[in-house]
Coordinates of C-alpha atoms in Angstrom, one line a residue:
Chain A
V1 CA -4.2 -11.8 10.9
H2 CA -6.6 -13.2 13.2
N3 CA -9.3 -15.2 11.5
S4 CA -12.1 -12.7 12.0
V5 CA -10.2 -10.0 10.7
L6 CA -9.2 -12.0 7.8
L7 CA -12.8 -13.0 7.3
A8 CA -13.9 -9.3 7.3
L9 CA -11.2 -8.5 4.5
V10 CA -12.4 -11.6 2.5
V11 CA -15.9 -10.3 2.6
G12 CA -14.7 -6.8 2.1
V13 CA -12.8 -7.9 -1.3
A14 CA -15.8 -10.2 -2.3
I15 CA -17.9 -6.8 -2.2
A16 CA -15.4 -5.4 -4.3
F17 CA -15.3 -8.2 -6.6
D18 CA -19.4 -7.9 -7.0
F19 CA -18.9 -4.0 -7.8
T20 CA -16.2 -4.9 -10.4
N21 CA -18.5 -7.7 -11.8
G22 CA -21.4 -4.9 -12.2
F23 CA -19.5 -2.3 -13.9
H24 CA -17.6 -4.8 -16.0
D25 CA -20.8 -6.7 -17.2
T26 CA -23.0 -3.5 -17.8
A27 CA -22.4 -3.8 -21.5
N28 CA -23.8 -7.1 -21.8
A29 CA -27.2 -5.6 -21.0
V30 CA -27.0 -2.3 -22.4
A31 CA -24.5 -1.8 -25.1
P32 CA -27.0 -2.3 -27.8
T33 CA -29.5 -0.2 -26.3
V34 CA -27.1 2.5 -25.8
A35 CA -25.5 2.2 -29.3
T36 CA -28.8 2.3 -31.1
R37 CA -30.2 5.0 -28.9
A38 CA -33.1 3.1 -27.7
L39 CA -32.4 4.7 -24.2
G40 CA -29.9 7.4 -23.0
P41 CA -26.6 6.0 -21.8
R42 CA -27.3 7.2 -18.3
T43 CA -31.0 5.8 -18.4
A44 CA -30.1 2.5 -19.7
V45 CA -27.3 2.0 -16.8
A46 CA -29.7 3.2 -14.2
L47 CA -32.5 0.7 -15.4
S48 CA -30.0 -1.9 -15.6
A49 CA -28.7 -1.2 -12.2
V50 CA -32.3 -1.3 -10.7
L51 CA -33.1 -4.6 -12.2
N52 CA -29.6 -6.1 -11.2
V53 CA -30.7 -5.3 -7.5
V54 CA -34.2 -6.6 -8.0
G55 CA -32.6 -9.8 -9.9
A56 CA -30.5 -10.3 -6.7
F57 CA -33.6 -10.5 -4.5
L58 CA -35.7 -12.8 -7.1
S59 CA -34.0 -16.1 -6.2
L60 CA -33.0 -17.1 -2.6
K61 CA -31.8 -20.4 -3.9
V62 CA -27.9 -19.8 -3.4
A63 CA -26.7 -23.0 -4.5
A64 CA -23.7 -21.4 -6.1
T65 CA -20.4 -22.2 -4.1
I66 CA -17.2 -20.8 -5.2
A67 CA -15.5 -22.8 -8.2
S68 CA -17.7 -25.9 -7.6
G69 CA -16.6 -28.7 -9.3
I70 CA -13.4 -26.9 -10.4
V71 CA -11.3 -27.7 -7.3
Q72 CA -11.6 -29.7 -4.5
Q73 CA -14.2 -27.9 -1.9
G74 CA -12.7 -29.3 1.3
S75 CA -9.4 -27.8 0.4
I76 CA -10.4 -24.5 0.3
V77 CA -9.3 -21.9 3.0
L78 CA -9.9 -18.2 3.7
A79 CA -6.6 -17.3 2.3
V80 CA -7.5 -19.1 -1.0
V81 CA -10.8 -17.3 -1.5
F82 CA -8.9 -14.0 -0.5
A83 CA -6.2 -14.6 -3.3
G84 CA -8.6 -15.8 -5.9
L85 CA -10.7 -12.5 -5.6
I86 CA -7.9 -10.4 -5.6
G87 CA -6.9 -12.3 -8.9
A88 CA -10.2 -11.8 -10.3
I89 CA -10.3 -8.0 -9.5
F90 CA -6.9 -7.8 -11.1
W91 CA -8.0 -9.2 -14.1
N92 CA -11.6 -7.3 -14.4
V93 CA -9.7 -4.0 -13.8
T94 CA -7.3 -4.5 -16.5
T95 CA -9.7 -5.7 -19.2
W96 CA -12.0 -2.9 -18.2
Y97 CA -9.0 -0.4 -18.9
F98 CA -8.5 -1.8 -22.3
G99 CA -12.1 -2.1 -22.8
I100 CA -12.3 -5.8 -23.5
P101 CA -15.2 -7.7 -22.5
S102 CA -14.3 -10.8 -20.8
S103 CA -16.0 -13.0 -18.3
S104 CA -15.9 -12.1 -14.3
S105 CA -17.0 -15.9 -13.5
H106 CA -14.0 -17.0 -15.5
A107 CA -11.6 -14.5 -13.7
L108 CA -13.0 -15.5 -10.2
I109 CA -12.7 -19.4 -11.1
G110 CA -9.0 -18.9 -12.6
G111 CA -8.1 -16.5 -9.6
V112 CA -9.3 -19.4 -7.1
T113 CA -7.6 -22.0 -9.2
G114 CA -4.4 -20.6 -9.6
A115 CA -4.4 -19.9 -5.5
M116 CA -5.4 -23.8 -4.7
I117 CA -2.6 -24.7 -7.1
A118 CA 0.0 -22.7 -5.2
H119 CA -2.0 -24.0 -1.7
A120 CA -2.2 -27.7 -2.5
G121 CA -0.9 -28.3 -5.9
G122 CA -2.4 -29.1 -8.8
A123 CA -4.1 -32.5 -7.5
A124 CA -6.4 -30.0 -5.7
V125 CA -7.8 -28.8 -9.2
L126 CA -10.5 -31.0 -11.0
W127 CA -9.2 -30.5 -14.7
G128 CA -12.0 -32.4 -15.9
G129 CA -14.1 -29.7 -14.5
I130 CA -11.9 -26.9 -16.1
V131 CA -12.6 -28.2 -19.5
G132 CA -16.3 -29.1 -19.2
K133 CA -17.5 -26.1 -17.2
V134 CA -15.3 -23.2 -18.6
V135 CA -13.0 -24.1 -21.7
V136 CA -15.6 -25.9 -23.8
P137 CA -18.5 -23.6 -22.8
S138 CA -16.4 -20.4 -23.5
I139 CA -16.0 -21.4 -27.0
C140 CA -19.4 -22.6 -27.6
A141 CA -21.3 -19.6 -25.8
P142 CA -20.1 -16.9 -28.6
A143 CA -20.2 -19.5 -31.4
F144 CA -23.9 -20.4 -30.4
A145 CA -25.0 -16.7 -29.9
L146 CA -22.9 -15.7 -33.2
G147 CA -24.7 -18.0 -35.7
I148 CA -28.4 -17.6 -34.0
C149 CA -28.2 -13.8 -34.0
A150 CA -26.8 -13.9 -37.7
L151 CA -29.6 -16.0 -38.9
A152 CA -32.1 -14.0 -36.6
T153 CA -30.8 -10.5 -38.1
A154 CA -30.9 -11.6 -41.8
M155 CA -34.5 -13.2 -41.3
S156 CA -35.6 -10.1 -39.4
R157 CA -34.1 -7.8 -42.1
R158 CA -36.3 -9.9 -44.9
L159 CA -39.3 -9.9 -43.1
T160 CA -39.2 -6.1 -42.6
Q161 CA -37.7 -4.8 -45.7
N162 CA -40.7 -3.1 -46.9
S163 CA -42.0 -1.9 -43.5
S164 CA -41.8 1.9 -42.9
T165 CA -38.7 3.3 -41.1
R166 CA -40.6 4.6 -38.4
A167 CA -42.3 1.6 -37.5
K168 CA -39.2 -0.6 -37.7
S169 CA -37.1 2.2 -36.1
H170 CA -39.3 2.8 -33.1
S171 CA -40.6 -0.7 -32.5
M172 CA -37.1 -2.3 -32.7
R173 CA -36.1 0.2 -29.9
V174 CA -39.0 -0.6 -27.8
G175 CA -38.3 -4.4 -28.1
Q176 CA -34.7 -3.7 -27.2
I177 CA -35.5 -2.0 -23.8
G178 CA -37.6 -5.0 -22.9
S179 CA -34.7 -7.7 -24.1
S180 CA -32.3 -5.5 -22.1
A181 CA -34.4 -5.2 -18.8
L182 CA -34.6 -9.1 -19.2
L183 CA -31.0 -9.6 -19.4
S184 CA -30.3 -7.1 -16.5
L185 CA -32.8 -9.3 -14.3
A186 CA -30.9 -12.5 -15.4
H187 CA -27.5 -11.0 -14.5
G188 CA -28.7 -9.6 -11.4
T189 CA -30.0 -13.4 -10.3
N190 CA -26.9 -15.4 -11.5
D191 CA -24.1 -13.0 -11.0
A192 CA -24.9 -11.5 -7.6
Q193 CA -25.6 -15.2 -6.2
K194 CA -21.9 -15.8 -7.2
T195 CA -20.6 -13.6 -4.7
M196 CA -23.2 -14.5 -2.2
G197 CA -22.0 -17.9 -2.5
V198 CA -18.4 -16.8 -1.9
I199 CA -19.4 -15.0 1.4
T200 CA -21.4 -17.6 2.5
L201 CA -18.7 -20.0 2.0
A202 CA -16.0 -17.8 4.0
L203 CA -18.7 -17.3 6.8
I204 CA -18.8 -21.5 6.9
A205 CA -15.0 -21.8 6.5
N206 CA -14.7 -19.5 9.6
G207 CA -17.3 -21.5 11.3
T208 CA -19.6 -18.3 11.8
L209 CA -22.0 -20.2 10.0
S210 CA -23.0 -24.1 10.2
A211 CA -22.5 -25.8 6.8
S212 CA -26.1 -26.1 6.2
A213 CA -27.1 -22.6 7.2
A214 CA -28.9 -20.5 4.6
T215 CA -27.3 -17.2 3.4
P216 CA -27.8 -14.3 5.5
K217 CA -30.2 -11.5 4.8
W218 CA -27.6 -9.0 5.0
V219 CA -25.3 -10.7 2.6
I220 CA -28.1 -10.7 -0.1
V221 CA -28.7 -7.1 0.7
V222 CA -25.0 -6.1 0.4
C223 CA -24.3 -8.2 -2.7
G224 CA -27.5 -6.9 -4.7
L225 CA -26.6 -3.3 -3.7
A226 CA -22.8 -3.5 -4.8
M227 CA -23.7 -5.1 -8.1
G228 CA -26.3 -2.6 -8.7
M229 CA -23.8 0.5 -7.7
G230 CA -21.3 -1.2 -10.0
T231 CA -23.8 -1.6 -13.0
F232 CA -24.9 2.3 -12.2
I233 CA -21.1 3.5 -12.3
G234 CA -21.4 1.9 -15.9
G235 CA -18.1 0.3 -17.5
W236 CA -18.2 2.8 -20.2
R237 CA -15.1 1.6 -22.0
I238 CA -16.6 -2.0 -22.5
I239 CA -19.8 -0.5 -23.5
R240 CA -18.2 1.5 -26.2
T241 CA -16.4 -1.7 -27.5
M242 CA -19.5 -3.8 -27.5
G243 CA -21.7 -1.1 -29.0
Q244 CA -19.3 0.7 -31.5
G245 CA -16.3 -1.5 -31.9
F246 CA -17.7 -4.7 -33.4
T247 CA -19.9 -3.4 -35.8
A248 CA -22.2 -0.4 -36.4
L249 CA -25.5 -1.7 -35.0
S250 CA -29.0 -0.7 -36.6
P251 CA -32.2 -1.2 -34.2
T252 CA -32.8 -4.4 -36.1
Q253 CA -29.3 -5.7 -35.1
G254 CA -29.5 -4.2 -31.6
F255 CA -32.8 -6.0 -31.1
A256 CA -31.8 -9.2 -32.8
A257 CA -28.4 -9.3 -30.8
Q258 CA -30.3 -8.7 -27.3
V259 CA -33.0 -11.3 -28.0
T260 CA -30.3 -13.9 -28.8
S261 CA -28.5 -13.1 -25.8
S262 CA -31.4 -13.3 -23.7
A263 CA -32.9 -16.8 -25.5
V264 CA -29.2 -18.3 -25.1
I265 CA -28.6 -17.3 -21.4
L266 CA -32.0 -18.1 -20.1
T267 CA -32.1 -21.5 -22.0
S268 CA -28.6 -22.2 -20.6
S269 CA -29.9 -21.0 -17.1
H270 CA -32.9 -23.5 -17.9
F271 CA -30.5 -26.6 -18.6
G272 CA -28.2 -25.9 -15.9
I273 CA -25.5 -25.5 -18.5
P274 CA -22.9 -22.5 -17.5
L275 CA -22.7 -20.2 -20.6
S276 CA -20.7 -17.1 -20.1
T277 CA -23.2 -14.0 -20.3
T278 CA -20.3 -11.9 -21.7
G279 CA -19.2 -14.5 -24.4
V280 CA -22.9 -14.8 -25.5
A281 CA -23.5 -10.8 -25.8
A282 CA -20.4 -10.3 -27.6
G283 CA -21.1 -13.1 -29.8
S284 CA -24.6 -11.9 -30.5
I285 CA -23.6 -8.3 -31.5
V286 CA -20.8 -9.8 -33.7
G287 CA -23.5 -12.1 -35.2
S288 CA -25.7 -9.0 -35.7
G289 CA -22.9 -7.8 -37.9
V290 CA -22.6 -11.0 -39.7
G291 CA -26.3 -11.1 -40.6
S292 CA -26.6 -7.5 -41.8
A293 CA -27.1 -6.5 -45.4
K294 CA -23.2 -5.2 -45.5
R295 CA -21.8 -8.1 -43.3
R296 CA -19.5 -5.9 -41.6
V297 CA -17.7 -6.9 -38.4
R298 CA -14.1 -5.6 -37.2
W299 CA -12.6 -8.9 -37.2
T300 CA -9.4 -7.6 -35.8
L301 CA -11.2 -6.7 -32.8
A302 CA -13.2 -9.5 -32.1
G303 CA -10.0 -11.6 -32.6
R304 CA -8.4 -9.6 -30.0
V305 CA -11.4 -10.0 -27.5
A306 CA -11.0 -13.9 -28.2
T307 CA -7.6 -13.8 -27.3
A308 CA -8.3 -12.2 -24.0
W309 CA -11.1 -14.6 -23.4
L310 CA -8.6 -17.6 -24.0
I311 CA -5.9 -16.1 -21.5
T312 CA -8.5 -15.1 -18.6
L313 CA -8.2 -18.3 -17.2
P314 CA -4.3 -18.6 -16.9
A315 CA -4.1 -14.7 -16.3
A316 CA -6.2 -14.7 -13.3
A317 CA -5.0 -18.1 -12.3
L318 CA -1.0 -16.5 -12.1
C319 CA -2.7 -13.2 -10.2
G320 CA -4.3 -15.6 -7.5
A321 CA -1.2 -17.9 -7.3
G322 CA 0.8 -14.7 -7.2
V323 CA -1.3 -13.3 -4.3
Y324 CA -1.3 -16.7 -2.5
G325 CA 2.3 -16.8 -2.7
L326 CA 2.5 -13.8 -0.8
T327 CA 0.9 -14.8 2.0
A328 CA 3.1 -17.9 2.1
L329 CA 6.1 -15.9 1.7
L330 CA 5.4 -13.0 4.2
G331 CA 3.3 -15.0 6.4
R332 CA -0.7 -14.3 6.2
T333 CA -0.5 -10.8 7.9
G334 CA 2.1 -9.6 5.7
G335 CA 0.7 -10.9 2.6
V336 CA -2.7 -10.2 3.0
I337 CA -1.6 -6.6 3.8
V338 CA 1.0 -6.4 0.8
G339 CA -1.9 -8.0 -1.2
L340 CA -4.3 -5.4 -0.7
V341 CA -1.8 -2.5 -0.9
L342 CA -0.9 -3.7 -4.6
L343 CA -4.4 -4.4 -5.2
A344 CA -5.2 -0.5 -4.4
L345 CA -2.0 0.8 -6.1
F346 CA -2.8 -1.1 -9.2
C347 CA -6.4 0.1 -9.3
A348 CA -5.4 3.8 -8.6
V349 CA -2.8 3.8 -11.4
V350 CA -5.3 2.0 -14.1
F351 CA -7.8 4.6 -12.8
A352 CA -5.6 7.5 -13.3
R353 CA -4.6 6.3 -16.6
S354 CA -7.9 5.9 -17.9
R355 CA -8.7 9.6 -17.2
R356 CA -6.4 10.6 -20.1
D357 CA -8.7 9.0 -22.6
R358 CA -11.9 9.2 -20.7
I359 CA -14.9 7.4 -21.9
D360 CA -18.4 8.1 -20.2
A361 CA -21.9 8.7 -21.0
T362 CA -21.0 11.9 -23.2
N363 CA -18.6 10.1 -25.8
V364 CA -19.7 6.5 -25.4
N365 CA -21.2 6.8 -29.1
D366 CA -18.6 8.5 -30.6
R367 CA -17.2 7.0 -33.9
W368 CA -15.0 4.0 -33.3
G369 CA -11.4 4.8 -34.6
E370 CA -10.8 7.9 -36.5
H371 CA -8.6 6.6 -38.9
E372 CA -10.8 3.3 -39.9
E373 CA -13.1 3.3 -42.5
A374 CA -16.7 4.1 -41.1
F375 CA -19.2 1.8 -40.9
E376 CA -22.4 2.8 -42.1
K377 CA -25.5 2.0 -40.5
E378 CA -28.5 0.2 -42.3
T379 CA -31.3 2.4 -43.6
E380 CA -33.6 2.0 -40.7
S381 CA -31.0 3.8 -38.0
E382 CA -32.3 7.2 -38.3
P383 CA -31.1 9.0 -35.3
V384 CA -33.7 9.5 -32.5
K385 CA -32.7 12.4 -30.2
V386 CA -32.6 11.4 -26.4
K387 CA -31.5 13.3 -23.3
R388 CA -28.2 12.0 -21.9
Chain B
V1 CA -12.8 -34.7 -23.2
S2 CA -16.2 -36.4 -24.3
Q3 CA -16.7 -37.8 -20.5
V4 CA -16.5 -34.2 -18.9
V5 CA -18.4 -32.1 -21.4
D6 CA -22.1 -32.2 -21.5
W7 CA -22.5 -32.3 -25.3
R8 CA -26.1 -33.1 -24.7
G9 CA -26.6 -30.4 -22.8
L10 CA -25.1 -27.9 -25.2
G11 CA -27.1 -29.3 -28.0
E12 CA -30.3 -28.8 -26.1
V13 CA -29.1 -25.3 -25.2
L14 CA -28.4 -24.6 -29.1
A15 CA -31.5 -26.1 -30.3
V16 CA -33.9 -24.4 -27.8
S17 CA -32.3 -21.1 -28.0
L18 CA -32.1 -21.2 -31.6
A19 CA -35.8 -22.0 -31.7
T20 CA -36.7 -19.4 -28.9
G21 CA -34.6 -16.5 -30.4
M22 CA -35.7 -17.2 -33.9
V23 CA -39.5 -17.3 -32.7
I24 CA -39.3 -14.1 -30.9
V25 CA -37.6 -12.3 -33.6
A26 CA -39.9 -13.6 -36.3
L27 CA -42.9 -12.7 -34.2
F28 CA -41.6 -9.2 -33.4
S29 CA -40.7 -8.4 -37.2
L30 CA -44.3 -9.7 -38.4
G31 CA -45.5 -7.3 -35.6
V32 CA -43.4 -4.6 -37.0
K33 CA -44.6 -5.5 -40.6
A34 CA -48.4 -5.7 -39.4
L35 CA -48.0 -2.1 -37.7
S36 CA -46.4 -0.5 -40.7
L37 CA -49.3 -1.7 -43.0
A38 CA -51.9 -0.5 -40.4
E39 CA -50.4 2.9 -40.3
R40 CA -50.6 3.3 -44.0
R41 CA -53.0 5.6 -45.2
S42 CA -53.9 3.8 -48.4
A43 CA -54.7 0.6 -46.4
R44 CA -58.0 -0.8 -47.0
P45 CA -60.2 -1.5 -43.5
A46 CA -59.8 -5.1 -44.0
E47 CA -56.0 -4.9 -44.4
R48 CA -56.0 -2.7 -41.4
V49 CA -58.0 -5.3 -39.1
G50 CA -55.8 -8.1 -40.6
A51 CA -52.6 -6.0 -39.6
W52 CA -53.9 -5.0 -36.0
T53 CA -54.7 -8.7 -35.5
G54 CA -51.5 -9.8 -36.5
L55 CA -50.0 -7.0 -34.3
A56 CA -51.8 -8.4 -31.4
L57 CA -50.8 -12.0 -31.9
A58 CA -47.3 -10.9 -32.2
G59 CA -47.6 -8.8 -28.9
A60 CA -49.4 -12.1 -27.2
G61 CA -46.5 -14.3 -28.5
I62 CA -43.9 -11.9 -27.4
V63 CA -45.5 -11.4 -24.0
A64 CA -45.7 -15.3 -23.5
V65 CA -42.1 -15.7 -24.2
V66 CA -41.0 -13.1 -21.8
T67 CA -43.2 -14.7 -19.2
W68 CA -41.4 -18.0 -19.8
G69 CA -38.0 -16.1 -19.4
L70 CA -39.2 -14.5 -15.9
V71 CA -40.4 -18.1 -15.0
I72 CA -36.9 -19.3 -15.5
I73 CA -35.1 -16.4 -13.6
I74 CA -37.5 -16.6 -11.0
A75 CA -37.2 -20.5 -10.6
K76 CA -33.4 -20.8 -10.7

């Protein structure tokens, strides 16, 4: 494959990754809003999609370079970026199928790290960076959010216990829409920039851009739109897990969860500490269950999701290393083609299987688990009819 | 591990997000309480004025916090 063709493929795969990032992370901003019926499912994802696109244009300081501080930047070649992106997409699609909210950023870091190990060996990986920027924050993010949200939910419950159901229910829903909008905006700014960084790096590695060049406008537009389209498609399987699976969310819990997520994510952005948005959002929702009057949380599901977080990095790394191995085994042309074909086949099979137990806007709020004991919502969760 | 992990930064994130999250939720909850009081038919005029004032203060606090959030997003 000629360098320019490989570059085009890397850009295409990066845009595909951005798209999967969008639908995979929709749940982080909208799951509580959808679960408590503050907004109809389609309206919620449409609003989130628009704000993700706006977020991508808000900041032009694209400082994010792929896996910065995780691998030796000088050793990155286009084939490593390509393999890393494919590994990340494999993991994103797999976790989406099982409805598991996992970090797209960690999947990308894992994919690139695996490909880098296959390309240049373990010495090219900055293991301290893996521990400091991925492992420890991935434990701290949900733990912080869980603790804060449990306290916030309990406090809100006490403060509003004598308030009218109408005031509580409606106000909390309005508050949720505001915090959901803020989260979507933050997500567009953070995550679209990561893909912009990947494409910019590929352009620099290919010699198309000079090392000091700014990100081209078309990259910003394409990344923003891909993220927005992915969000608009709506990762309903993950929205269902987050909104219905962990606990039965009342408007008070939903509001506390979304405010906590916004507070932790924005504060971590302010201090430059990389915390996973997915980990924070999931931790907040579990925390809202812990802080509720009945303290009902499906801990088995939460444990399963936590296990998936632990294996995100090695699983994506294995995929990335495997795809890079193909390019080493079959030559760059053969490896790239086989990698793309395998990815397309895998996505087609997963999509076909997902149609058997389809989850979309019409059934995203159905009761979780037919044979499980129903979780009753708190008293203020009177249903509000919304148009789907 | 202690050398590669920014424990101080993580501590700051925990402290500031705990304070911010709790303050927003408290303000909003007090606003809800004030709204509920103001809407009560049996509320006296003085109670009603106090409730609406509380609601306005809660609203102003939330607007301030949301503005802080937007500033962080845009400044990134």
